[in-house]
Short mmCIF file of C-alpha atoms in Angstrom, two decimals:
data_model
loop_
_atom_site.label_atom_id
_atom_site.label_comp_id
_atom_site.label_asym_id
_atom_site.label_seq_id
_atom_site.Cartn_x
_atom_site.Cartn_y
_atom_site.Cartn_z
CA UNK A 1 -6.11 -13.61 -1.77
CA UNK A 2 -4.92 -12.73 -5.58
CA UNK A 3 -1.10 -11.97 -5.67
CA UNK A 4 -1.77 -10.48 -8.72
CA UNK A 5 -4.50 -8.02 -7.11
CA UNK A 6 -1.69 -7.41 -4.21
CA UNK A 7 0.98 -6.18 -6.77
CA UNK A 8 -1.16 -4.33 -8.91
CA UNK A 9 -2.32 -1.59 -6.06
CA UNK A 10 1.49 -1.56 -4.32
CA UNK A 11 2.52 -0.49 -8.15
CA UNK A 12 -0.25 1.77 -7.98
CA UNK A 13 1.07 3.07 -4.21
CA UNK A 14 4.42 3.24 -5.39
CA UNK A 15 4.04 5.22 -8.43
CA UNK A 16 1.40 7.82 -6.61
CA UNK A 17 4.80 8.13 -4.03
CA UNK A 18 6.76 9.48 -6.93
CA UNK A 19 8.17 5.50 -7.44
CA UNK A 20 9.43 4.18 -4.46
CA UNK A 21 8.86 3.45 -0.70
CA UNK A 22 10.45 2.08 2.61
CA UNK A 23 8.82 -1.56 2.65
CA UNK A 24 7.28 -0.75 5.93
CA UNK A 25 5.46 2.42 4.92
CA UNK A 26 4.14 0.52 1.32
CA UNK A 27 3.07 -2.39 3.42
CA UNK A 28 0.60 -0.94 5.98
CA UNK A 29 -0.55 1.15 3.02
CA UNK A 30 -1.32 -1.96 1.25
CA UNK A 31 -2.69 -3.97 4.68
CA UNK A 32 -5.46 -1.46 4.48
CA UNK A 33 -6.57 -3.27 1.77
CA UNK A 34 -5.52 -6.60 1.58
CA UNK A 35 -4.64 -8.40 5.24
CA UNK A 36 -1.27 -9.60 3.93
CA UNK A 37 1.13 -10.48 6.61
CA UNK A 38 4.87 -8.64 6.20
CA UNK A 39 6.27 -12.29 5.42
CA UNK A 40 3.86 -12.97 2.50
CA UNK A 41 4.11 -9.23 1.34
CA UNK A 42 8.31 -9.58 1.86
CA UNK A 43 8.12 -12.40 -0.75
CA UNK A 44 6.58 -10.84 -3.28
CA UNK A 45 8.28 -7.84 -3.58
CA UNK A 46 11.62 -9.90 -3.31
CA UNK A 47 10.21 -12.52 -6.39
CA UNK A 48 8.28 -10.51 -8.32
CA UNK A 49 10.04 -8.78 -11.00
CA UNK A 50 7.65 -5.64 -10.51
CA UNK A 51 9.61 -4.44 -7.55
CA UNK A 52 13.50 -3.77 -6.57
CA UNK A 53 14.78 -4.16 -3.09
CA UNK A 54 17.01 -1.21 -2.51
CA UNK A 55 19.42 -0.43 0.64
CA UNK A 56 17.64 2.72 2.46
CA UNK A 57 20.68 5.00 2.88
CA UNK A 58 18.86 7.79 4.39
CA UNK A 59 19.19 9.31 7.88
CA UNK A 60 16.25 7.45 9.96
CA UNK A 61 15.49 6.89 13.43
CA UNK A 62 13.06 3.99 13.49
CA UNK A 63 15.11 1.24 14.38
CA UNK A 64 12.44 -1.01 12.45
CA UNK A 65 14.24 -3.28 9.85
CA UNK A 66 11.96 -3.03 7.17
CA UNK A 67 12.71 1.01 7.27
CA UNK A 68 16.37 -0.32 6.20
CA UNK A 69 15.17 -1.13 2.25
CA UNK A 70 14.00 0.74 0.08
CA UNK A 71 11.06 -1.00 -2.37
CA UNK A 72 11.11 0.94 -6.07
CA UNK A 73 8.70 0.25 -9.22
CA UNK A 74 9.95 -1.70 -12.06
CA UNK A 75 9.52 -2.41 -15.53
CA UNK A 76 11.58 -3.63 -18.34
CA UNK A 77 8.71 -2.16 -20.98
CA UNK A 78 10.34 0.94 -22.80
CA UNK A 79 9.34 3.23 -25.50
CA UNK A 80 10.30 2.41 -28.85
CA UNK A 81 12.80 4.56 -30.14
CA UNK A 82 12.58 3.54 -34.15
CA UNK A 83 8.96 4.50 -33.77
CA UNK A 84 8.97 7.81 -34.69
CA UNK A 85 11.72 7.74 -37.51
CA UNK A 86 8.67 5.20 -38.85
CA UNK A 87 11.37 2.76 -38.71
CA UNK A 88 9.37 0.35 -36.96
CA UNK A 89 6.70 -1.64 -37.51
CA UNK A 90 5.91 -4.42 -34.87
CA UNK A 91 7.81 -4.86 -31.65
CA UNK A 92 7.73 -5.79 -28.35
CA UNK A 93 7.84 -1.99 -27.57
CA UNK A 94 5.59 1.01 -26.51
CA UNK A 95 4.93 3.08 -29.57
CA UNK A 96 4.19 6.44 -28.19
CA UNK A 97 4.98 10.13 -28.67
CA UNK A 98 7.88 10.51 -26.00
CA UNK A 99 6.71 14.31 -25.51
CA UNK A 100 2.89 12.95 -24.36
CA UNK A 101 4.93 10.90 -22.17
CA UNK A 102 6.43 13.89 -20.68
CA UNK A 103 3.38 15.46 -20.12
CA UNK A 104 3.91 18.41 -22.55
CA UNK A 105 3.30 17.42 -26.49
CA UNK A 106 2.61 20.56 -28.14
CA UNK A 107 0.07 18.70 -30.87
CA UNK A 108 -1.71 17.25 -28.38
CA UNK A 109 -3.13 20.33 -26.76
CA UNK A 110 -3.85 22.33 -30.10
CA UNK A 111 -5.95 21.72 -32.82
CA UNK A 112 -2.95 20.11 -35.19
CA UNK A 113 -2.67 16.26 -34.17
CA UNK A 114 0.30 14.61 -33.45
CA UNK A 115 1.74 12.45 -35.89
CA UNK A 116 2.59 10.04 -32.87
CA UNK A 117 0.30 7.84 -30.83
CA UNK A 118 -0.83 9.31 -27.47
CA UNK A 119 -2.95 6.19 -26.90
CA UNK A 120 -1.65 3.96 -24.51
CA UNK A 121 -4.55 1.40 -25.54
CA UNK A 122 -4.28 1.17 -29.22
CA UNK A 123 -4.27 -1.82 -31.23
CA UNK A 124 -0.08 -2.18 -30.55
CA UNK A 125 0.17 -0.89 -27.00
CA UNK A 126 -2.49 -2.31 -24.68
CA UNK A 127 -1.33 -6.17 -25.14
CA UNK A 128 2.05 -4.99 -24.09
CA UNK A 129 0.64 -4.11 -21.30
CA UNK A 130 -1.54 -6.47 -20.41
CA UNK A 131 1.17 -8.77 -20.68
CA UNK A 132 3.32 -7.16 -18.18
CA UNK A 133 0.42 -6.39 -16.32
CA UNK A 134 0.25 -2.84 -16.45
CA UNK A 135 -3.03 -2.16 -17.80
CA UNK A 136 -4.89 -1.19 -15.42
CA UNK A 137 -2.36 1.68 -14.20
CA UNK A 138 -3.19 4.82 -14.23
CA UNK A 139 -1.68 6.96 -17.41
CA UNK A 140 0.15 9.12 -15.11
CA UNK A 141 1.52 6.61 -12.99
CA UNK A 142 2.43 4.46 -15.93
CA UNK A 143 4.63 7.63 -17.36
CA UNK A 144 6.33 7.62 -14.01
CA UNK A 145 7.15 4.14 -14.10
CA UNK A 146 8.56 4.69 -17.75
CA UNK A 147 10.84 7.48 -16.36
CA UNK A 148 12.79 6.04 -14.20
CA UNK A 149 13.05 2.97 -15.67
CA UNK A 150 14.63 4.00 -19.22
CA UNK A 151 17.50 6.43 -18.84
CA UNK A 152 17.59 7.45 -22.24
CA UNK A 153 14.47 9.16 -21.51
CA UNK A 154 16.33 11.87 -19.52
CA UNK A 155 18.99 13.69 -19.67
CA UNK A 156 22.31 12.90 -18.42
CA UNK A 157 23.71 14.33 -15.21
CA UNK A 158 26.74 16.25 -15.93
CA UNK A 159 29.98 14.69 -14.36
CA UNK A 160 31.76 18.10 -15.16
CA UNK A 161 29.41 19.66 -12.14
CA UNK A 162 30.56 17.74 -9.43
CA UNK A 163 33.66 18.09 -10.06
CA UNK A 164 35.97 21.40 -8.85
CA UNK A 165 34.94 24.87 -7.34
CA UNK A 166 32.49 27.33 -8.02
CA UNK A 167 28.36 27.25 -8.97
CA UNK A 168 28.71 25.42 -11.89
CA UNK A 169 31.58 22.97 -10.92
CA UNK A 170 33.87 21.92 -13.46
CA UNK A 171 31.59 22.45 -16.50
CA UNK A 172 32.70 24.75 -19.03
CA UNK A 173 28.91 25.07 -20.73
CA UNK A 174 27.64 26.37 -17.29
CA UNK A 175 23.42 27.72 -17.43
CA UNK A 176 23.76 27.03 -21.17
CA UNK A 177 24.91 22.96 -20.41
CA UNK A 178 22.19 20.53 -21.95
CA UNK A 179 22.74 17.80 -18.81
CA UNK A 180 21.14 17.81 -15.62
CA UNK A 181 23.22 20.17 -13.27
CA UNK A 182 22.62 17.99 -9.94
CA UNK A 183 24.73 16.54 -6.60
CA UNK A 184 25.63 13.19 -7.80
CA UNK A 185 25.76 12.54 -4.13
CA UNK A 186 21.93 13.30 -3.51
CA UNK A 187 20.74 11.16 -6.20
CA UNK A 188 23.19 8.20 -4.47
CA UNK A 189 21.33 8.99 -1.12
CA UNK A 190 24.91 9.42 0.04
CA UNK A 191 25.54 13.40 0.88
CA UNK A 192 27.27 13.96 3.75
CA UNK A 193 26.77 17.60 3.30
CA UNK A 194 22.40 17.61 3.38
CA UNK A 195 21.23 20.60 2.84
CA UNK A 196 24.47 22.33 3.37
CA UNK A 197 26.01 20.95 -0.15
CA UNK A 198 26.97 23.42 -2.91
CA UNK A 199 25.37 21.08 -5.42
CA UNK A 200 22.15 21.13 -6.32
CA UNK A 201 19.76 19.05 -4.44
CA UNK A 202 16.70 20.34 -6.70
CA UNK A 203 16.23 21.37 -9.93
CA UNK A 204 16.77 25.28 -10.10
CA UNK A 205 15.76 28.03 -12.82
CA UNK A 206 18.18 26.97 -15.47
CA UNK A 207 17.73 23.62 -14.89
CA UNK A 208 14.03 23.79 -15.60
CA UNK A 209 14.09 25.50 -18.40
CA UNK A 210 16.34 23.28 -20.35
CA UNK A 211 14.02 20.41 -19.26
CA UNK A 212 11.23 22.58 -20.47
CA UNK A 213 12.90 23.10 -23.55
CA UNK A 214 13.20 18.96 -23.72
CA UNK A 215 9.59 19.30 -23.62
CA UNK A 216 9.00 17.96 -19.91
CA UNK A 217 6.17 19.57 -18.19
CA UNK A 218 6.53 21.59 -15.09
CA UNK A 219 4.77 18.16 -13.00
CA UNK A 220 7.19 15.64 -13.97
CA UNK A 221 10.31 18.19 -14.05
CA UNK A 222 8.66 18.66 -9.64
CA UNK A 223 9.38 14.80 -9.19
CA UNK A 224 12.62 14.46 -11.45
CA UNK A 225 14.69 14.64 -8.59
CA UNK A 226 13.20 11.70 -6.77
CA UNK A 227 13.08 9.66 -10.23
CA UNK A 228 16.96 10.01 -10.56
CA UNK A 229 17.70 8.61 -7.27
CA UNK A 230 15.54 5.85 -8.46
CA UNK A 231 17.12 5.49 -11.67
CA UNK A 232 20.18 5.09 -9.50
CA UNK A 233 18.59 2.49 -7.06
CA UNK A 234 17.68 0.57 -10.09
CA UNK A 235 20.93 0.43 -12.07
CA UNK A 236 22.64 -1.12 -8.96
CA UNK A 237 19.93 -3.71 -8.22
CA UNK A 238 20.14 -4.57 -12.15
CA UNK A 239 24.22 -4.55 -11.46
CA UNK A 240 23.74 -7.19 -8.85
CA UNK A 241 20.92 -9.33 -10.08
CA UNK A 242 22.14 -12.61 -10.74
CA UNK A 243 23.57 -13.24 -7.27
CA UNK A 244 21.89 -15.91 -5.38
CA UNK A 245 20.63 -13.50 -2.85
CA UNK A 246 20.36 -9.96 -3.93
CA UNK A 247 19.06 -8.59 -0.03
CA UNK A 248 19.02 -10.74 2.77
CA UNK A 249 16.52 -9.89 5.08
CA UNK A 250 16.64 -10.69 9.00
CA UNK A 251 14.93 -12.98 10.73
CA UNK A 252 11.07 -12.09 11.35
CA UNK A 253 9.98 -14.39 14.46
CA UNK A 254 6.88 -15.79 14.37
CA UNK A 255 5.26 -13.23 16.92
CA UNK A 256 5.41 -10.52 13.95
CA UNK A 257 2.74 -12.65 11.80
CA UNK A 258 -0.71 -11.36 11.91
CA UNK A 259 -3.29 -14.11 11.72
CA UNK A 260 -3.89 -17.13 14.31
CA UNK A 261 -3.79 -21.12 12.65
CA UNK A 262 -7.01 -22.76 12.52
CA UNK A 263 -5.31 -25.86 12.34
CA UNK A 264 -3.51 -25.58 15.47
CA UNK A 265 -6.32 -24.81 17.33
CA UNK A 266 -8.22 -28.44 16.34
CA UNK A 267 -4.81 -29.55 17.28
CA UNK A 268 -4.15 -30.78 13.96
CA UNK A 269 -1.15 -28.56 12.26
CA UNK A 270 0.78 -30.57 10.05
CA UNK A 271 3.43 -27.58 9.71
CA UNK A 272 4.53 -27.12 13.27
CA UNK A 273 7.05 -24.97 13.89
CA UNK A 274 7.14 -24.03 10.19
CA UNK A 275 4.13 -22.82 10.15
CA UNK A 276 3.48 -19.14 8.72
CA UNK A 277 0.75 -18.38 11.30
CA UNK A 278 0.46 -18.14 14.99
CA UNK A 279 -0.31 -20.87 17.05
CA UNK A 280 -2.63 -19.83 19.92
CA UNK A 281 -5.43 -21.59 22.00
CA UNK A 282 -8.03 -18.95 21.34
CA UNK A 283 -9.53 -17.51 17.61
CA UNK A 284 -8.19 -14.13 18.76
CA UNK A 285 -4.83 -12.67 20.80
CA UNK A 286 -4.56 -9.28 22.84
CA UNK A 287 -0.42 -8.31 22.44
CA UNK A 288 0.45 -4.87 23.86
CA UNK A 289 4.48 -3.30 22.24
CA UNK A 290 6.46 -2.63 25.26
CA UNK A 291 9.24 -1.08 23.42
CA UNK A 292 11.03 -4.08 22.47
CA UNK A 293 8.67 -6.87 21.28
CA UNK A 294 4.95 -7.85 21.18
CA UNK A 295 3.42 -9.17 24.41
CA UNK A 296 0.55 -10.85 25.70
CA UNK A 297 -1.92 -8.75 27.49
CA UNK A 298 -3.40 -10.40 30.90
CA UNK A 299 -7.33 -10.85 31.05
CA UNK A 300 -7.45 -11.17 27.37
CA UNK A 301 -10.93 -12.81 27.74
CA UNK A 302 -12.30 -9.81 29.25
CA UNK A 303 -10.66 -7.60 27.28
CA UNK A 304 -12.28 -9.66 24.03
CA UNK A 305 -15.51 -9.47 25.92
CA UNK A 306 -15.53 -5.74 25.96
CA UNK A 307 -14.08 -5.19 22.29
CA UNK A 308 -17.34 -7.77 21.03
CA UNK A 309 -19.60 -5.05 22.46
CA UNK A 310 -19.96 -2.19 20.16
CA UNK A 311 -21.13 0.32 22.50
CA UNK A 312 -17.43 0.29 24.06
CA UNK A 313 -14.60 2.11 23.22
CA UNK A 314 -12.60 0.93 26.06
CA UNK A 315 -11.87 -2.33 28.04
CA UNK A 316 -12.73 -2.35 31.98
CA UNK A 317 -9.74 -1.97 34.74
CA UNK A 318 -6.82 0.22 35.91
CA UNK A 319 -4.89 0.63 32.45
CA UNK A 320 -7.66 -0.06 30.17
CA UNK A 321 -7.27 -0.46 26.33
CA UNK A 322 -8.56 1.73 24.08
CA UNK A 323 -10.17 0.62 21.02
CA UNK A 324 -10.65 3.32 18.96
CA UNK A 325 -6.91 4.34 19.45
CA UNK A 326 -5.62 0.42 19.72
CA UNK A 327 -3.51 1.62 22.63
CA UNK A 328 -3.39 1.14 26.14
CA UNK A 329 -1.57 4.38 28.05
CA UNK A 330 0.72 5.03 25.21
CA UNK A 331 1.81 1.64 23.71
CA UNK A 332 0.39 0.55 20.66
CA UNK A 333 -1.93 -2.88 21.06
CA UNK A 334 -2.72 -5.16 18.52
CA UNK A 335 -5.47 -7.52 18.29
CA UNK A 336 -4.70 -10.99 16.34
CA UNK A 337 -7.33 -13.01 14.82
CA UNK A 338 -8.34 -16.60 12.90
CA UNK A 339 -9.44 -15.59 9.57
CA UNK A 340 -12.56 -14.19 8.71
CA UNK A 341 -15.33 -16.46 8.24
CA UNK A 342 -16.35 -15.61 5.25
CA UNK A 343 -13.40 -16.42 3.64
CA UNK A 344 -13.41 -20.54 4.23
CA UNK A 345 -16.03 -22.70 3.95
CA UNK A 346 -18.97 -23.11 7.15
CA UNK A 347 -17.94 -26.17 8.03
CA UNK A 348 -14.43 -24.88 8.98
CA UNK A 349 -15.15 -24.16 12.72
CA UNK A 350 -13.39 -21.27 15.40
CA UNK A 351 -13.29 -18.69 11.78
CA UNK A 352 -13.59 -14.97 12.98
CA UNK A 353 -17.33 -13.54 12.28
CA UNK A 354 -17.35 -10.53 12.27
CA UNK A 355 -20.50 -7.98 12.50
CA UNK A 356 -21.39 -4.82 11.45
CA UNK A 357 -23.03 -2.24 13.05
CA UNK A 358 -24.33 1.60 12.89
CA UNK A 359 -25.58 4.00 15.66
CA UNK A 360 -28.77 4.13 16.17
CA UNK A 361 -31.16 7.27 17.67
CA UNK A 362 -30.75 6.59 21.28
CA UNK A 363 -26.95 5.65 21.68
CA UNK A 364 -27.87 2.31 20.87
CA UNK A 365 -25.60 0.08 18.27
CA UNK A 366 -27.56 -2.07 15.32
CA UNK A 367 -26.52 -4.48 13.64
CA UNK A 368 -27.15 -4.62 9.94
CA UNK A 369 -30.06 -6.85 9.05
CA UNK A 370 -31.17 -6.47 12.57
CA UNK A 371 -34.55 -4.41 12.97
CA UNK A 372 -34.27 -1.10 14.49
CA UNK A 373 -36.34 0.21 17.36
CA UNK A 374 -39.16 1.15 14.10
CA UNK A 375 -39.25 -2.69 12.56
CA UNK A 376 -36.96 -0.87 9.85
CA UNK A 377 -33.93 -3.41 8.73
CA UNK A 378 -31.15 -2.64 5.79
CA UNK A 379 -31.21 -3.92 2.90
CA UNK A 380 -27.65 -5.75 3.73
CA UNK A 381 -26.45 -8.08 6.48
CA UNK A 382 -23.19 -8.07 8.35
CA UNK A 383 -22.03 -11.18 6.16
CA UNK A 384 -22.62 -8.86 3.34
CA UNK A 385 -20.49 -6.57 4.71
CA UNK A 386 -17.70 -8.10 5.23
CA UNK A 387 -17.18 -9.71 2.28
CA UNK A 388 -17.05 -6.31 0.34
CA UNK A 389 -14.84 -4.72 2.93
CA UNK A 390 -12.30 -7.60 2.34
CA UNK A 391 -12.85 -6.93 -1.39
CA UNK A 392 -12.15 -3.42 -0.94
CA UNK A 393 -11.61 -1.37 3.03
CA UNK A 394 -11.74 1.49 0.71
CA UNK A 395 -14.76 0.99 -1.02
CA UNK A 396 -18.55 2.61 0.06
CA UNK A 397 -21.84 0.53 0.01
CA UNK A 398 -25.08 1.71 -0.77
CA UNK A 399 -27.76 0.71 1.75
CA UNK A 400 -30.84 1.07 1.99
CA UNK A 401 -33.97 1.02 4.85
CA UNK A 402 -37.23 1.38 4.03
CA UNK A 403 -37.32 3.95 1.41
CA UNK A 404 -33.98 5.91 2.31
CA UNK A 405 -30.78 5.35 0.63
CA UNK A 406 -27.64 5.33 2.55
CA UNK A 407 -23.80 5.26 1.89
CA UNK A 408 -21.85 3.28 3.82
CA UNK A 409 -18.06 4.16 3.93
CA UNK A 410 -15.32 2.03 4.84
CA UNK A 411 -12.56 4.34 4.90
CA UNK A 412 -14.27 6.29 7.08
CA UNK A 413 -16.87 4.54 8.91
CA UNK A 414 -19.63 6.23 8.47
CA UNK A 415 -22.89 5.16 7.32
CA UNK A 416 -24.31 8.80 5.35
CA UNK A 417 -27.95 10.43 4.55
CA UNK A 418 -27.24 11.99 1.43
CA UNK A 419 -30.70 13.79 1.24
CA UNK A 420 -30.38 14.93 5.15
CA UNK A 421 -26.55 15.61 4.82
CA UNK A 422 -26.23 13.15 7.98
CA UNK A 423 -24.18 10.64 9.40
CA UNK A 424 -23.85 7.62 11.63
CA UNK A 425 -20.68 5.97 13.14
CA UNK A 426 -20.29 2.16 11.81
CA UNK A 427 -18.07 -0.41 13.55
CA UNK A 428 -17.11 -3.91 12.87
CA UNK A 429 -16.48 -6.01 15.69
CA UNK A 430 -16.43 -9.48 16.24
CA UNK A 431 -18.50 -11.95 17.61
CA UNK A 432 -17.80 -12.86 21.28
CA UNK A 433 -16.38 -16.59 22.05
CA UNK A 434 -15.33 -17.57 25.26
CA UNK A 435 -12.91 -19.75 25.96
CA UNK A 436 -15.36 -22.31 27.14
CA UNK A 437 -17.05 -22.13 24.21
CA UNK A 438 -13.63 -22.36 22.22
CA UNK A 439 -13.20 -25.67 24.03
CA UNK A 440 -16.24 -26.91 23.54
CA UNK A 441 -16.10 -26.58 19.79
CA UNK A 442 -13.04 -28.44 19.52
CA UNK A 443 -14.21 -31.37 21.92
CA UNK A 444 -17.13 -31.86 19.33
#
């Protein structure tokens, strides 16, 4: 898997969130795409300079740790501020009009053009980016990160409001002051007051238009409130950087990892207890929450049995599972696997091999490649498949049988007839190995 993939779309996440996240909520947005465990993913937002940890201050009830940190976007690019007194020439600086930045340069939407770059990947620009990696962002989302990582890009918020009585606090300049009338308290993620608080919490009338008058557009002035309180988280984790530890996170036991050790399972881990992935006897594991922890589920064999099959959408017994839902009665249930096979090599035995299938005309399931009850197979195989789904779970496919084109998406999953307007249900499920087989294979 390419760290450098894995950072690049949780930038992208972050910035599409208005900048920041609870670490939980970013990763299972990013496990959709890339099967990173929280350990891995928990390194590299602590390492990489991309990200800040930040305490989570706000009210919650999930008693979840990760919900206790806060995970913002960072940069240390900036726009150049000689650049338009044309008293720069080469830097290691963004020259760019700061009004196209904002999203409102009046020369950009008229016929007059600005004097100032609004190309982010001219001949001075893009290799600043590329170097910090931020080339492939989105322009929007770049802006974003700019925001609220140079405060001189916005304006101040006035001290003189939070202090003493009345709408407008202590300051004398009152709808006519050029700061930022706004609860220093909400942007701290410390008011004790919520929505009770006689500061501002959002940005009212007067507030907006001496923004517009800054030349901010009515878009970014909607999110400003959110990219102060990330200004703030940012100033404090740059305040403490330099201590050995800036977060310290607790303990995540091993039972919270999300993929099963191949090596342990030909008996042959060298890493033991140290090792970052589970060590089971079988390629897959059946754990149901009961509130408190993950456990095992009984009959995990059968259960497996019944998942392999893709006509089922529910294991056999009294308090069956159900797969479609991953729950069984109302706990969530999660099912652990060896890694898919084709990510390693064929010799590496007990890998996960997963196939695909769609729906066929008479409730029946086919798998791709396989012949349907016509002779008709698809231009792609399960093996196919999977490797573009690990690529990209968001991605679509085009298929085709016979002479009809399909589109196969993953998000969904659902295989569609464009021409017809139709559509098929698609599901990936494993290949069944039971645990005789499983011993077998590791006897040879």
């Amino acid at each position: 898997m390419s760290y450098a993939r894995v950072i690049h779309y949780a930038t992208s996440i972050l910035c599409c969130n208005k900048g920041s996240m609870d670490f939980l909520q970013l990763h299972r947005k990013v496990f959709q795409r890339f099967e990173i465990t929280e350990d891995d993913f928990w390194y590299i937002v602590r390492k990489c300079p991309r990200f800040a940890v930040a305490k989570n201050t706000s009210d919650r009830t999930s008693e979840e740790w990760s919900s206790d940190y806060m995970i913002v976007a960072k940069t240390s690019l900036r726009i150049c501020k000689n650049y338009t007194k044309y008293e720069c020439s080469d830097c290691q600086e963004l020259h760019l009009c700061k009004y196209f930045v904002y999203g409102n340069c009046r020369y950009g939407k008229g016929r007059k053009q600005c004097k100032f770059s609004h190309n982010v990947r001219s001949e001075h620009n893009y290799p600043l980016l590329r170097e910090c990696t931020l080339h492939e962002l989105h322009e929007d989302d770049l802006f974003l990160l700019l925001l609220q990582n140079d405060p001189t890009l916005l304006p101040e918020v006035c001290s003189h409001y939070n202090k003493g009585a009345g709408p407008y606090g202590a300051c004398t300049f009152k709808a006519s002051c050029t700061k930022l009338h706004m609860c220093q308290h909400f942007i701290q993620d410390d008011c004790m007051f919520g929505r009770k608080c006689k500061r501002l919490h959002t940005i009212d009338e007067y507030g907006r238009r001496m923004l517009e008058e800054r030349g901010l557009s009515g878009d970014v002035i909607h999110d400003l409130p959110d990219v102060y309180r990330n200004l703030f988280r940012l100033s404090t984790y740059t305040s403490r950087e330099g201590a050995a530890e800036p977060v310290v996170r607790p303990t995540v036991q091993s039972e919270e990892r999300s993929e099963i050790c191949l090596h342990f399972l030909r008996r042959n881990c060298r890493f033991q207890d140290q090792c970052i992935r589970i060590h089971f006897n079988l390629p897959y594991k059946w754990e149901v929450f009961d509130g408190e922890c993950w456990r095992d589920l009984r009959r995990m064999e059968e259960i497996e049995r019944a998942y392999c099959d893709p006509r089922n959408t529910h294991s056999p017994g009294s308090r069956p599972v159900d797969f479609l839902a991953m729950r069984r009665d109302s706990d969530p249930v999660r099912r652990l696997s060896t890694a898919s096979s084709v990510t390693k090599p064929s010799h590496y035995i007990l890998t996960t091999d997963w196939l695909w299938y769609y729906k066929g005309d008479h409730e029946n399931w086919i798998e791709y490649g396989r012949p349907d009850d016509k002779q008709r197979v698809t231009s792609v195989v399960s093996r196919e498949l999977e490797a573009a789904f690990l690529t990209d779970s968001s991605a679509e496919v085009t298929v085709m049988k016979g002479h009809r084109q399909y589109f196969l998406s993953f998000q969904d999953m659902y295989q569609r007839n464009p021409k017809h307007n139709t559509k098929r249900r698609v599901r990936r499920r494993p290949r069944f190995v039971s645990i005789t087989e499983v011993e077998n294979k590791i006897a040879r």
